[in-house]
GROMACS .gro file of N, CA and C in nm:
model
  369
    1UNK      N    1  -0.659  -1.280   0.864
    1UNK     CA    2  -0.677  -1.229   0.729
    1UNK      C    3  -0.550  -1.255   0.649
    2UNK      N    4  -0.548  -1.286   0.529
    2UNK     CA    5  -0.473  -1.307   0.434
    2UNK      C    6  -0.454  -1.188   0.346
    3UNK      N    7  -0.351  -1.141   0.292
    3UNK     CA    8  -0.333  -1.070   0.186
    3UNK      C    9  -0.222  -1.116   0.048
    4UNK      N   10  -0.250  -1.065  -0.033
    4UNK     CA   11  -0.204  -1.154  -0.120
    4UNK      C   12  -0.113  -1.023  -0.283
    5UNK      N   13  -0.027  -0.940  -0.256
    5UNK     CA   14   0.018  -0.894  -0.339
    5UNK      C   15   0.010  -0.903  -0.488
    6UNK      N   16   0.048  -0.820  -0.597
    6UNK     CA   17   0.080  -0.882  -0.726
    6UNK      C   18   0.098  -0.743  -0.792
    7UNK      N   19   0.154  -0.751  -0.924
    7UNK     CA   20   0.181  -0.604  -0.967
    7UNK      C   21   0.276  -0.567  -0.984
    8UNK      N   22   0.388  -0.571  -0.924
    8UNK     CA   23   0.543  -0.557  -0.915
    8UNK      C   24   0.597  -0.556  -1.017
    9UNK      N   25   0.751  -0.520  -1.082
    9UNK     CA   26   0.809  -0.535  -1.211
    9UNK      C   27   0.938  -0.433  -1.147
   10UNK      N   28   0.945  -0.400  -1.343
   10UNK     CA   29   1.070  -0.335  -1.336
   10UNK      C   30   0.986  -0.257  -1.486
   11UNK      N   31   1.039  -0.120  -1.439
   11UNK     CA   32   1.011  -0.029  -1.514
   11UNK      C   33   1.126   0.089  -1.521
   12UNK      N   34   1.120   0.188  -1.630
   12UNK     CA   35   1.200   0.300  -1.666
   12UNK      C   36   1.199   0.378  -1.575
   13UNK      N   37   1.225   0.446  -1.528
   13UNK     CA   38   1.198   0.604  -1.449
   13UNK      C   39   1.062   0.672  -1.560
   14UNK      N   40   1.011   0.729  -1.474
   14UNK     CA   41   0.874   0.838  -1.538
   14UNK      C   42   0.762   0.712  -1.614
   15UNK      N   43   0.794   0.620  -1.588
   15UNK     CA   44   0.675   0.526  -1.622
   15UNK      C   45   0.580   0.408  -1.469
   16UNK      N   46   0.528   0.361  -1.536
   16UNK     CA   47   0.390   0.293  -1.443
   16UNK      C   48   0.383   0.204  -1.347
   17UNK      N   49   0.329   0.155  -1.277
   17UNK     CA   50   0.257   0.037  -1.240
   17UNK      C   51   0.167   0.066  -1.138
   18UNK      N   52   0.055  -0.088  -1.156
   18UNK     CA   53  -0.063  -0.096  -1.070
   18UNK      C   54  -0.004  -0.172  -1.029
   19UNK      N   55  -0.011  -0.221  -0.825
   19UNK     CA   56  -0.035  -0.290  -0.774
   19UNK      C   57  -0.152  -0.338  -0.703
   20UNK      N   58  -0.152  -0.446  -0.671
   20UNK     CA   59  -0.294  -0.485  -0.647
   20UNK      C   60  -0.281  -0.559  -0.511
   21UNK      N   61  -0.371  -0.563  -0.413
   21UNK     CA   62  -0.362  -0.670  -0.319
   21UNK      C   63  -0.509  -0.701  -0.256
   22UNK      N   64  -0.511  -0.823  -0.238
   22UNK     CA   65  -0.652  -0.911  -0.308
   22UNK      C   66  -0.641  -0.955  -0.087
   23UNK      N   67  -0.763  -0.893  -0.021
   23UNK     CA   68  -0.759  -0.902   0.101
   23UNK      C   69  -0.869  -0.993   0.135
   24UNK      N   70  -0.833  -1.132   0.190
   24UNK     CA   71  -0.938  -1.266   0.196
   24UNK      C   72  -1.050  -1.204   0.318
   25UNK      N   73  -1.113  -1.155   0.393
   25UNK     CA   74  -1.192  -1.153   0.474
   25UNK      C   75  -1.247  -0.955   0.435
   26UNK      N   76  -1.394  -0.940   0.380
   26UNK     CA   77  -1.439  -0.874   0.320
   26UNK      C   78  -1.448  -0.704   0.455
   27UNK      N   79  -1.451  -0.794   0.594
   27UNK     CA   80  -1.445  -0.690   0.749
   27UNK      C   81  -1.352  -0.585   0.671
   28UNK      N   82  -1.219  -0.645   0.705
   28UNK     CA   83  -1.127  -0.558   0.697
   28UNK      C   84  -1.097  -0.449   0.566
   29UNK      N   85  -1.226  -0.475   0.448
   29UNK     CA   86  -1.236  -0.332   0.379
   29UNK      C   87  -1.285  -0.245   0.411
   30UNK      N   88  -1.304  -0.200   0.535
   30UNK     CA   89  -1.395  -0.121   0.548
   30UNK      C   90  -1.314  -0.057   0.645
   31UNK      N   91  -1.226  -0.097   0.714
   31UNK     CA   92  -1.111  -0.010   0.807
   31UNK      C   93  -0.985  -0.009   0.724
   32UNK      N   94  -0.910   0.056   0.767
   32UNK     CA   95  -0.803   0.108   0.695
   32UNK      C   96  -0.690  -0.019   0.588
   33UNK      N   97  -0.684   0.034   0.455
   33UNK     CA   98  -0.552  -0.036   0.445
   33UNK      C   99  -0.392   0.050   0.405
   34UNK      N  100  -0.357  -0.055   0.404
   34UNK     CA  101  -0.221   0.087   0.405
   34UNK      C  102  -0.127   0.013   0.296
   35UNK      N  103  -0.046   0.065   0.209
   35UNK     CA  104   0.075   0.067   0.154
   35UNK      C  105   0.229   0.048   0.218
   36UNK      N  106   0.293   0.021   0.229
   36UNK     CA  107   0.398   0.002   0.297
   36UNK      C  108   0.574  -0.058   0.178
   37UNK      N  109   0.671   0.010   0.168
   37UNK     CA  110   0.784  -0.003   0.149
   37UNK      C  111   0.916  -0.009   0.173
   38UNK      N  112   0.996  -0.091   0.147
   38UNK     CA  113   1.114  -0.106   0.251
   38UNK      C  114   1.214  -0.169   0.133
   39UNK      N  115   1.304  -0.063   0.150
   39UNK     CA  116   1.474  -0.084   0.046
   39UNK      C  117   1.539  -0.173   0.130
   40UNK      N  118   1.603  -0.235   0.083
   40UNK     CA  119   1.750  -0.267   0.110
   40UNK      C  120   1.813  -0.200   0.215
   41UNK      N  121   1.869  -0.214   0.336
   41UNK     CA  122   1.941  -0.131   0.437
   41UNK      C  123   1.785  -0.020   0.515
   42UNK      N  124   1.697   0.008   0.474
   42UNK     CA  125   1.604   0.119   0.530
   42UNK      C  126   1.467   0.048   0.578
   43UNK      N  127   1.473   0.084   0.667
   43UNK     CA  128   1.302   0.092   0.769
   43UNK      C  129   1.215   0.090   0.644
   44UNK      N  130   1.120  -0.009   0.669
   44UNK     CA  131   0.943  -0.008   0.619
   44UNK      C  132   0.937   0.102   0.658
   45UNK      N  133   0.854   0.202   0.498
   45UNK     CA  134   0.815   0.342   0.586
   45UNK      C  135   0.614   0.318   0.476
   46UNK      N  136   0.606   0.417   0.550
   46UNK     CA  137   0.416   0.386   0.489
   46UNK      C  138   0.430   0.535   0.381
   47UNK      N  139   0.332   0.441   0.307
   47UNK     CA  140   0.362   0.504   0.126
   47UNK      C  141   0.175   0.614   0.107
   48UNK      N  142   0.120   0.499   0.127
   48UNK     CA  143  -0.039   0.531   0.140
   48UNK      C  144  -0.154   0.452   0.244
   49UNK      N  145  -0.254   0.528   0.251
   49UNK     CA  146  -0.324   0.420   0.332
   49UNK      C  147  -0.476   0.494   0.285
   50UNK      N  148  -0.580   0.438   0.300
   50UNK     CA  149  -0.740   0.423   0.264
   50UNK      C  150  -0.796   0.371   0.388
   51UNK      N  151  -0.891   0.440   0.444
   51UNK     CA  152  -0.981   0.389   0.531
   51UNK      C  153  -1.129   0.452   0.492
   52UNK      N  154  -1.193   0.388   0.576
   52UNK     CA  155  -1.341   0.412   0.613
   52UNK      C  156  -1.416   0.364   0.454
   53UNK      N  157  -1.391   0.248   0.347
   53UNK     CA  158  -1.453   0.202   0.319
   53UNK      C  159  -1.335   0.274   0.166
   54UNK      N  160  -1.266   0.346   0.163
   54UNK     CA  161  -1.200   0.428   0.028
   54UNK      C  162  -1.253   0.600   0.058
   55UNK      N  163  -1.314   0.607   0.143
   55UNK     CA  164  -1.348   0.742   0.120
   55UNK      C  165  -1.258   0.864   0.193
   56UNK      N  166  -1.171   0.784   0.274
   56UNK     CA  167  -1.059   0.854   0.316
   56UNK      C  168  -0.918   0.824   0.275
   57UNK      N  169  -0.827   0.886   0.241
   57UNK     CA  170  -0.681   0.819   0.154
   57UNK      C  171  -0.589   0.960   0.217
   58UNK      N  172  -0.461   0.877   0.226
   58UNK     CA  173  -0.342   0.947   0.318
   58UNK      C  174  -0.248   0.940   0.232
   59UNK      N  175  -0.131   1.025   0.244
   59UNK     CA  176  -0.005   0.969   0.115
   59UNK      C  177   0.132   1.061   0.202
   60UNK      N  178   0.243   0.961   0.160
   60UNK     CA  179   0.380   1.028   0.249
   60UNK      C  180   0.373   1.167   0.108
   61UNK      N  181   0.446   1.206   0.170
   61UNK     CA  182   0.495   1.363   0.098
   61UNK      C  183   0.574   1.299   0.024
   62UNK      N  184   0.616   1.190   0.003
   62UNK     CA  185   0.720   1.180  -0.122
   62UNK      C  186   0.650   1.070  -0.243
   63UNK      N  187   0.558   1.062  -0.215
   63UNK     CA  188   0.489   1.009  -0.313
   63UNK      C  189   0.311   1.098  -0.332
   64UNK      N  190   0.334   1.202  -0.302
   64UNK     CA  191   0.177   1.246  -0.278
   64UNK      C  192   0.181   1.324  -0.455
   65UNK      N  193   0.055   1.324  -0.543
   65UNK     CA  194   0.054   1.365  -0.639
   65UNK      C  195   0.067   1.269  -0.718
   66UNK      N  196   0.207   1.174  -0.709
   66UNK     CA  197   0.218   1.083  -0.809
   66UNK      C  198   0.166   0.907  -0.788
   67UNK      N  199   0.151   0.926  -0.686
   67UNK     CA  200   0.066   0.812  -0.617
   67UNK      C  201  -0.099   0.812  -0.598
   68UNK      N  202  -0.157   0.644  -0.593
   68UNK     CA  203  -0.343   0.685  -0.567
   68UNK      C  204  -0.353   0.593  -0.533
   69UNK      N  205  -0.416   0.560  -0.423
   69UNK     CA  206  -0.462   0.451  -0.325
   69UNK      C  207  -0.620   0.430  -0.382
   70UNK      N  208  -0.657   0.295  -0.378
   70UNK     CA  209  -0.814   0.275  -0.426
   70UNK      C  210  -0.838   0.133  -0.364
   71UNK      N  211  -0.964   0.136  -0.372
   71UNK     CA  212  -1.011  -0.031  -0.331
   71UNK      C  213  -1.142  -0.064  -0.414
   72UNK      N  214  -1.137  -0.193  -0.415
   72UNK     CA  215  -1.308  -0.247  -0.491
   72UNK      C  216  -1.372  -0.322  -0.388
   73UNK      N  217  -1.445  -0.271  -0.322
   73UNK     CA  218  -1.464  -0.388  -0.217
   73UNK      C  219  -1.546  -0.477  -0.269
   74UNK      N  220  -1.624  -0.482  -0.380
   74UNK     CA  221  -1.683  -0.573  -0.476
   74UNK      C  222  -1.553  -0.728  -0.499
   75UNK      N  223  -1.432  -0.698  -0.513
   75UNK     CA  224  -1.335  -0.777  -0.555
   75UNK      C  225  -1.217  -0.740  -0.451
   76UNK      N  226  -1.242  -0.719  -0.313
   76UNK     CA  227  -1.219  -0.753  -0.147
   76UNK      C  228  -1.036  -0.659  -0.221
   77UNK      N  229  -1.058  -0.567  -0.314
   77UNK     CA  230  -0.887  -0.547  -0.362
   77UNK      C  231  -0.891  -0.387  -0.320
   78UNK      N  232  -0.740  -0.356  -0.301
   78UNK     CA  233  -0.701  -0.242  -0.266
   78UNK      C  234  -0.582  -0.254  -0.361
   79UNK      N  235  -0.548  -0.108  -0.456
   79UNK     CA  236  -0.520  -0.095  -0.558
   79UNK      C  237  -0.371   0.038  -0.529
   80UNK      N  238  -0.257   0.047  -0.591
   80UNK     CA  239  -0.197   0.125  -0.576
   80UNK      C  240  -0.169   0.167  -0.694
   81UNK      N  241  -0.206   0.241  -0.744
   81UNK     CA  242  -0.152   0.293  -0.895
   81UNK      C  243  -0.012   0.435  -0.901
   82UNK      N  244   0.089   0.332  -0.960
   82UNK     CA  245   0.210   0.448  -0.909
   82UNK      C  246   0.258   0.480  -1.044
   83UNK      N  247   0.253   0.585  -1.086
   83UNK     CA  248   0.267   0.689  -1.179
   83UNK      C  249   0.415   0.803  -1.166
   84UNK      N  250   0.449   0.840  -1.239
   84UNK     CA  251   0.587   0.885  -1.237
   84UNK      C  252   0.717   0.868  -1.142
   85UNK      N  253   0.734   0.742  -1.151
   85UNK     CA  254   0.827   0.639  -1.107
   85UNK      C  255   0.946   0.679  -1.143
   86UNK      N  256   0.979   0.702  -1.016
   86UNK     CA  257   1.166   0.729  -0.985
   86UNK      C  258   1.251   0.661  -0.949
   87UNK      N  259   1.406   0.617  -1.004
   87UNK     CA  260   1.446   0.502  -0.932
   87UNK      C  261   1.447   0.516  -0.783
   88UNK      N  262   1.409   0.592  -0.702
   88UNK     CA  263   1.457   0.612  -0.582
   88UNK      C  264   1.270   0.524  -0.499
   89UNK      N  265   1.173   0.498  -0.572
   89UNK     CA  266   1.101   0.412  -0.566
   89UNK      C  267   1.126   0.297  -0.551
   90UNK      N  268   1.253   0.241  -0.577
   90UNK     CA  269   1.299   0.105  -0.570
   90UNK      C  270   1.241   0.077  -0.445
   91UNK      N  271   1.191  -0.067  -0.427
   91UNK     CA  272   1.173  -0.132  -0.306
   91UNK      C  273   1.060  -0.261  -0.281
   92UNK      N  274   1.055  -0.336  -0.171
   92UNK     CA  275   0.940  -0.427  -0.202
   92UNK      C  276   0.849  -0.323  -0.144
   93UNK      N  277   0.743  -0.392  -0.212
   93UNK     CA  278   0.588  -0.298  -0.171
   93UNK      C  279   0.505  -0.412  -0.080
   94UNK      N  280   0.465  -0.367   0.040
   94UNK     CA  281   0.375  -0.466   0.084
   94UNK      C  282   0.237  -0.381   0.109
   95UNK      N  283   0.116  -0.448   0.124
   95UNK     CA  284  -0.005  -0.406   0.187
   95UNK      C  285  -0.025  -0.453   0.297
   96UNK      N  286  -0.089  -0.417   0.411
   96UNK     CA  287  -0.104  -0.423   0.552
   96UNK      C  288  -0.267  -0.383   0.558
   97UNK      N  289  -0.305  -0.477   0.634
   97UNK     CA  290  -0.455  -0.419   0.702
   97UNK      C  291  -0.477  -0.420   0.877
   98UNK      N  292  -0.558  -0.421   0.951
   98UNK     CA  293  -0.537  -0.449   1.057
   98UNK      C  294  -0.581  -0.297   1.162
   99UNK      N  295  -0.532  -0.211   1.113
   99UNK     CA  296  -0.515  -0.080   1.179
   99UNK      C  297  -0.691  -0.067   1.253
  100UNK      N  298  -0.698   0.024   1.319
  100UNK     CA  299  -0.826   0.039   1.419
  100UNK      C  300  -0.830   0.223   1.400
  101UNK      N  301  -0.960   0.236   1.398
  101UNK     CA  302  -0.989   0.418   1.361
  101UNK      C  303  -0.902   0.499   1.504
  102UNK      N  304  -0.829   0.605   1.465
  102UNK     CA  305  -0.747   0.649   1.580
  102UNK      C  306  -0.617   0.630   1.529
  103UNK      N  307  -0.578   0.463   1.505
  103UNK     CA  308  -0.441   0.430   1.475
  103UNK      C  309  -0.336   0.547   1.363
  104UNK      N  310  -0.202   0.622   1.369
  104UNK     CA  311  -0.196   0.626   1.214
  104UNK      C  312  -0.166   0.563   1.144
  105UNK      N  313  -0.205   0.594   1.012
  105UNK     CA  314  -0.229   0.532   0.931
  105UNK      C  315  -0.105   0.480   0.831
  106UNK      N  316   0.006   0.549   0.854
  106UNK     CA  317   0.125   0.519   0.760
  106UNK      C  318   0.259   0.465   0.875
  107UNK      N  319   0.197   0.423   1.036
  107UNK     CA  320   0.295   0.402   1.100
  107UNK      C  321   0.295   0.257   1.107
  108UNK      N  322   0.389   0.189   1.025
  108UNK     CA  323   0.366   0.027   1.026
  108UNK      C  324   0.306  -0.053   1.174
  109UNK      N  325   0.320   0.043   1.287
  109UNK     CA  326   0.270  -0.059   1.365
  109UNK      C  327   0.155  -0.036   1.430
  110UNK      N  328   0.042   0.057   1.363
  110UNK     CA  329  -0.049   0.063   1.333
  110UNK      C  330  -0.150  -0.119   1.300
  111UNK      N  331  -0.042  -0.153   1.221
  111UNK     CA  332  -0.093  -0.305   1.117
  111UNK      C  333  -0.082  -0.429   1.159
  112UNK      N  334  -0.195  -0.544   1.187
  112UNK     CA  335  -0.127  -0.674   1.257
  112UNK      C  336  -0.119  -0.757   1.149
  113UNK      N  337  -0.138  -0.711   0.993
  113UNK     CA  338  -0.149  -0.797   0.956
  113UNK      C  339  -0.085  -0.805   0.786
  114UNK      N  340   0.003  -0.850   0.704
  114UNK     CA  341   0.094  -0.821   0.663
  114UNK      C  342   0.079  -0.918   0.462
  115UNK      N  343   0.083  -0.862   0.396
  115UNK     CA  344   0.135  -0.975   0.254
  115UNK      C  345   0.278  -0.990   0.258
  116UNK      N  346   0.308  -1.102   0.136
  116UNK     CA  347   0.421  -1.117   0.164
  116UNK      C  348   0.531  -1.042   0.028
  117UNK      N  349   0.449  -0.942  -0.001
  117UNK     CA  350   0.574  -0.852  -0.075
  117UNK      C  351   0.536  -0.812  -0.226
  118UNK      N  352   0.555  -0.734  -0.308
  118UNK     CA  353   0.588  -0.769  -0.458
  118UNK      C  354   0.719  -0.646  -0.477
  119UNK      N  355   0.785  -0.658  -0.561
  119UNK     CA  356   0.918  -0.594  -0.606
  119UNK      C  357   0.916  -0.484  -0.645
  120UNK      N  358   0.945  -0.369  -0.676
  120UNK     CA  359   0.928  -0.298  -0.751
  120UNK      C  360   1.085  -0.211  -0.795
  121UNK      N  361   1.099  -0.222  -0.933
  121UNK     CA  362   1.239  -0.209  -0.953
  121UNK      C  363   1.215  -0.066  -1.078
  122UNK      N  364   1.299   0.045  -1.037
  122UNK     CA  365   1.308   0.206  -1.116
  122UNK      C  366   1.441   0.186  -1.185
  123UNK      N  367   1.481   0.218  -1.306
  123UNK     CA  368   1.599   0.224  -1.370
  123UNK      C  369   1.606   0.344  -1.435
   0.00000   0.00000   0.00000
């Protein structure tokens, strides 16, 4: 499976972005996908994750409230919409699919299968 990021920028503190990641093989919407971020110097840690088709969604405690995990499986996409953005958000954002029911869901190695990044920059 392929995944394919986009969405990324540079924004203010207390302002927006959607990310998007566009997952080539339609299987893997239907088991879990996950969110995943990693600074400079710090461990990939898991941000959000969606399984069982969108009808289940997970979130770290430091993004829970201001974060929302979604998918279209019409348009094979899983969606991160991040809302009151702190610089301490800095980091690349990747999406991961792969995980198996049981697995958790925000522990990167949960995932075999990986995009290759988009940016996300808080000022």
């Amino acid at each position: 499976v392929q995944l394919v990021e986009s969405g990324g920028g540079s924004v203010q503190a207390g302002g927006s972005l959607k990310l998007s990641c566009v997952v080539s093989e339609y299987a893997y919407m239907r088991h879990c996908l996950g969110w995943f971020r990693q600074a400079p110097g710090k461990e990939r840690e898991g941000v959000a994750a969606t399984s069982f088709g969108g009808r289940s969604t997970i979130y770290a405690a430091s993004v829970r409230g201001r974060f929302s995990v979604s998918q279209d499986s019409a348009k094979n996409t899983v969606y991160l919409q991040m809302n009151s953005l702190k610089p301490e958000d800095t980091a690349m954002y990747y999406c991961a699919a792969g995980c198996r029911v049981g697995d958790p869901p925000l522990d990167r190695r949960s995932y075999t299968s990986w995009g290759q990044g988009t940016q996300v920059t808080v000022s």
